[in-house]
Amino acid sequence: MRGEVVWTRARRDVPPLPPLAGNAEVDVVIVGGGIVGLAAARLLAENRRVMLLEAARIGGGATGRSTAKATSQHGPIYRSLVQDIGEAGARAYAQANEAAIGWIADVARAGAGDAFTRADAFVFAR
């Protein structure tokens, strides 16, 4: 990985990478260069040889068409979690989501400085 934050809707200047040529010896192959594949590759690359395969353009599929919103505001999910695994389990889910958002922000700051912005989120009904 180059260590840069790529968001293809905002960054059209990111050139496509060449097709894979020849053989490569790696520990892990990740298929799909969306946000989940990129996050997995980044984490695994800390102590593994990782190859990320993407058929089209890194970050260009569903990831490129989303708002890039990372949130822990999942009201209906928490209600189900409390019923299924109790308040402590639901709290652990919320804390894991907040930790993931912090990780995304740290990675974005390290790669592009202003690629991630925290903002208030509001729930409303018509």
PDB file of C-alpha atoms in Angstrom:
ATOM      1  CA  MET A   1       0.000   0.000   0.000  1.00  0.00           C
ATOM      2  CA  ARG A   2       1.199   3.460  -0.766  1.00  0.00           C
ATOM      3  CA  GLY A   3      -0.078   4.864   2.523  1.00  0.00           C
ATOM      4  CA  GLU A   4      -2.286   7.464   0.877  1.00  0.00           C
ATOM      5  CA  VAL A   5      -5.972   8.057   1.417  1.00  0.00           C
ATOM      6  CA  VAL A   6      -7.860   7.521  -1.810  1.00  0.00           C
ATOM      7  CA  TRP A   7     -11.400   8.721  -2.375  1.00  0.00           C
ATOM      8  CA  THR A   8     -12.040   8.484  -6.093  1.00  0.00           C
ATOM      9  CA  ARG A   9     -15.080  10.779  -6.261  1.00  0.00           C
ATOM     10  CA  ALA A  10     -13.008  13.611  -4.814  1.00  0.00           C
ATOM     11  CA  ARG A  11      -9.610  12.501  -6.181  1.00  0.00           C
ATOM     12  CA  ARG A  12      -9.891  11.847  -9.901  1.00  0.00           C
ATOM     13  CA  ASP A  13      -6.131  12.436 -10.211  1.00  0.00           C
ATOM     14  CA  VAL A  14      -5.251   9.041  -8.693  1.00  0.00           C
ATOM     15  CA  PRO A  15      -3.922   7.010 -11.618  1.00  0.00           C
ATOM     16  CA  PRO A  16      -5.038   3.416 -12.072  1.00  0.00           C
ATOM     17  CA  LEU A  17      -2.462   0.831 -11.091  1.00  0.00           C
ATOM     18  CA  PRO A  18      -1.077  -1.565 -13.703  1.00  0.00           C
ATOM     19  CA  PRO A  19      -2.474  -5.105 -13.924  1.00  0.00           C
ATOM     20  CA  LEU A  20      -0.739  -7.801 -11.932  1.00  0.00           C
ATOM     21  CA  ALA A  21       2.119  -9.289 -13.951  1.00  0.00           C
ATOM     22  CA  GLY A  22       3.975 -12.443 -13.055  1.00  0.00           C
ATOM     23  CA  ASN A  23       3.965 -14.270  -9.757  1.00  0.00           C
ATOM     24  CA  ALA A  24       4.008 -12.868  -6.260  1.00  0.00           C
ATOM     25  CA  GLU A  25       4.552 -14.552  -2.927  1.00  0.00           C
ATOM     26  CA  VAL A  26       2.361 -13.115  -0.163  1.00  0.00           C
ATOM     27  CA  ASP A  27       0.801 -14.231   3.096  1.00  0.00           C
ATOM     28  CA  VAL A  28      -2.662 -12.800   2.465  1.00  0.00           C
ATOM     29  CA  VAL A  29      -4.657 -11.895  -0.632  1.00  0.00           C
ATOM     30  CA  ILE A  30      -7.555  -9.508  -0.212  1.00  0.00           C
ATOM     31  CA  VAL A  31     -10.040  -9.320  -3.056  1.00  0.00           C
ATOM     32  CA  GLY A  32     -11.798  -5.968  -3.264  1.00  0.00           C
ATOM     33  CA  GLY A  33     -10.400  -2.479  -2.862  1.00  0.00           C
ATOM     34  CA  GLY A  34     -13.329  -0.834  -1.122  1.00  0.00           C
ATOM     35  CA  ILE A  35     -13.179   0.610   2.373  1.00  0.00           C
ATOM     36  CA  VAL A  36     -13.328  -2.830   4.040  1.00  0.00           C
ATOM     37  CA  GLY A  37     -10.643  -4.345   1.804  1.00  0.00           C
ATOM     38  CA  LEU A  38      -8.400  -1.306   2.232  1.00  0.00           C
ATOM     39  CA  ALA A  39      -8.806  -1.318   6.001  1.00  0.00           C
ATOM     40  CA  ALA A  40      -8.101  -5.050   6.208  1.00  0.00           C
ATOM     41  CA  ALA A  41      -5.039  -4.687   3.970  1.00  0.00           C
ATOM     42  CA  ARG A  42      -3.678  -1.795   5.992  1.00  0.00           C
ATOM     43  CA  LEU A  43      -4.058  -3.648   9.282  1.00  0.00           C
ATOM     44  CA  LEU A  44      -2.647  -6.915   7.979  1.00  0.00           C
ATOM     45  CA  ALA A  45       0.280  -5.181   6.234  1.00  0.00           C
ATOM     46  CA  GLU A  46       1.694  -4.255   9.643  1.00  0.00           C
ATOM     47  CA  ASN A  47       3.035  -7.815   9.984  1.00  0.00           C
ATOM     48  CA  ARG A  48       2.112  -9.734   6.828  1.00  0.00           C
ATOM     49  CA  ARG A  49       2.876  -9.540   3.125  1.00  0.00           C
ATOM     50  CA  VAL A  50      -0.443  -8.481   1.618  1.00  0.00           C
ATOM     51  CA  MET A  51      -1.719  -8.302  -1.929  1.00  0.00           C
ATOM     52  CA  LEU A  52      -4.889  -6.310  -2.600  1.00  0.00           C
ATOM     53  CA  LEU A  53      -6.713  -7.208  -5.805  1.00  0.00           C
ATOM     54  CA  GLU A  54      -9.322  -4.912  -7.310  1.00  0.00           C
ATOM     55  CA  ALA A  55     -11.063  -5.541 -10.632  1.00  0.00           C
ATOM     56  CA  ALA A  56     -11.765  -1.907 -11.423  1.00  0.00           C
ATOM     57  CA  ARG A  57     -10.563   1.074  -9.376  1.00  0.00           C
ATOM     58  CA  ILE A  58      -9.502   1.263  -5.724  1.00  0.00           C
ATOM     59  CA  GLY A  59     -12.303   2.910  -3.740  1.00  0.00           C
ATOM     60  CA  GLY A  60     -14.452   3.248  -6.846  1.00  0.00           C
ATOM     61  CA  GLY A  61     -17.334   0.829  -6.236  1.00  0.00           C
ATOM     62  CA  ALA A  62     -19.848   1.210  -3.426  1.00  0.00           C
ATOM     63  CA  THR A  63     -17.168   2.991  -1.390  1.00  0.00           C
ATOM     64  CA  GLY A  64     -16.780   5.658  -4.082  1.00  0.00           C
ATOM     65  CA  ARG A  65     -20.529   6.209  -4.312  1.00  0.00           C
ATOM     66  CA  SER A  66     -21.167   6.604  -0.585  1.00  0.00           C
ATOM     67  CA  THR A  67     -21.006   9.681   1.595  1.00  0.00           C
ATOM     68  CA  ALA A  68     -18.104   8.162   3.523  1.00  0.00           C
ATOM     69  CA  LYS A  69     -20.087   8.557   6.705  1.00  0.00           C
ATOM     70  CA  ALA A  70     -18.756   6.624   9.670  1.00  0.00           C
ATOM     71  CA  THR A  71     -21.136   6.639  12.603  1.00  0.00           C
ATOM     72  CA  SER A  72     -22.086   4.787  15.737  1.00  0.00           C
ATOM     73  CA  GLN A  73     -25.600   6.229  15.619  1.00  0.00           C
ATOM     74  CA  HIS A  74     -27.508   2.984  15.026  1.00  0.00           C
ATOM     75  CA  GLY A  75     -30.672   3.379  17.116  1.00  0.00           C
ATOM     76  CA  PRO A  76     -32.650   0.321  15.955  1.00  0.00           C
ATOM     77  CA  ILE A  77     -29.556  -1.895  16.128  1.00  0.00           C
ATOM     78  CA  TYR A  78     -28.913  -0.948  19.758  1.00  0.00           C
ATOM     79  CA  ARG A  79     -32.466  -1.847  20.697  1.00  0.00           C
ATOM     80  CA  SER A  80     -32.014  -5.326  19.179  1.00  0.00           C
ATOM     81  CA  LEU A  81     -28.571  -5.716  20.739  1.00  0.00           C
ATOM     82  CA  VAL A  82     -29.885  -4.892  24.213  1.00  0.00           C
ATOM     83  CA  GLN A  83     -32.602  -7.522  23.757  1.00  0.00           C
ATOM     84  CA  ASP A  84     -30.211 -10.151  22.355  1.00  0.00           C
ATOM     85  CA  ILE A  85     -26.964  -9.639  24.298  1.00  0.00           C
ATOM     86  CA  GLY A  86     -27.799  -7.144  27.020  1.00  0.00           C
ATOM     87  CA  GLU A  87     -26.724  -3.593  27.768  1.00  0.00           C
ATOM     88  CA  ALA A  88     -23.063  -4.495  28.247  1.00  0.00           C
ATOM     89  CA  GLY A  89     -22.938  -6.107  24.788  1.00  0.00           C
ATOM     90  CA  ALA A  90     -24.657  -3.126  23.178  1.00  0.00           C
ATOM     91  CA  ARG A  91     -22.221  -0.792  24.941  1.00  0.00           C
ATOM     92  CA  ALA A  92     -19.277  -2.869  23.662  1.00  0.00           C
ATOM     93  CA  TYR A  93     -20.703  -2.574  20.122  1.00  0.00           C
ATOM     94  CA  ALA A  94     -20.955   1.222  20.491  1.00  0.00           C
ATOM     95  CA  GLN A  95     -17.415   1.466  21.868  1.00  0.00           C
ATOM     96  CA  ALA A  96     -16.063  -0.686  19.012  1.00  0.00           C
ATOM     97  CA  ASN A  97     -17.783   1.605  16.492  1.00  0.00           C
ATOM     98  CA  GLU A  98     -16.309   4.702  18.140  1.00  0.00           C
ATOM     99  CA  ALA A  99     -12.850   3.098  18.184  1.00  0.00           C
ATOM    100  CA  ALA A 100     -13.178   2.293  14.468  1.00  0.00           C
ATOM    101  CA  ILE A 101     -14.159   5.884  13.696  1.00  0.00           C
ATOM    102  CA  GLY A 102     -11.120   7.087  15.631  1.00  0.00           C
ATOM    103  CA  TRP A 103      -8.900   4.683  13.683  1.00  0.00           C
ATOM    104  CA  ILE A 104     -10.314   5.915  10.355  1.00  0.00           C
ATOM    105  CA  ALA A 105      -9.679   9.518  11.420  1.00  0.00           C
ATOM    106  CA  ASP A 106      -6.091   8.715  12.449  1.00  0.00           C
ATOM    107  CA  VAL A 107      -5.369   6.947   9.139  1.00  0.00           C
ATOM    108  CA  ALA A 108      -6.917   9.787   7.149  1.00  0.00           C
ATOM    109  CA  ARG A 109      -4.921  12.427   9.038  1.00  0.00           C
ATOM    110  CA  ALA A 110      -1.695  10.492   8.542  1.00  0.00           C
ATOM    111  CA  GLY A 111      -2.292  10.155   4.800  1.00  0.00           C
ATOM    112  CA  ALA A 112      -4.069  13.311   3.718  1.00  0.00           C
ATOM    113  CA  GLY A 113      -4.438  15.600   6.706  1.00  0.00           C
ATOM    114  CA  ASP A 114      -7.909  16.956   6.046  1.00  0.00           C
ATOM    115  CA  ALA A 115      -9.514  13.862   4.489  1.00  0.00           C
ATOM    116  CA  PHE A 116     -11.682  13.218   7.555  1.00  0.00           C
ATOM    117  CA  THR A 117     -13.894  15.661   9.405  1.00  0.00           C
ATOM    118  CA  ARG A 118     -15.955  15.010  12.517  1.00  0.00           C
ATOM    119  CA  ALA A 119     -19.414  16.558  12.459  1.00  0.00           C
ATOM    120  CA  ASP A 120     -22.576  16.366  14.524  1.00  0.00           C
ATOM    121  CA  ALA A 121     -25.158  13.836  13.379  1.00  0.00           C
ATOM    122  CA  PHE A 122     -28.876  14.330  13.792  1.00  0.00           C
ATOM    123  CA  VAL A 123     -31.786  11.905  13.624  1.00  0.00           C
ATOM    124  CA  PHE A 124     -35.115  13.299  12.536  1.00  0.00           C
ATOM    125  CA  ALA A 125     -38.457  12.142  11.197  1.00  0.00           C
ATOM    126  CA  ARG A 126     -40.912  13.792   8.930  1.00  0.00           C
TER     127      ARG A 126
END
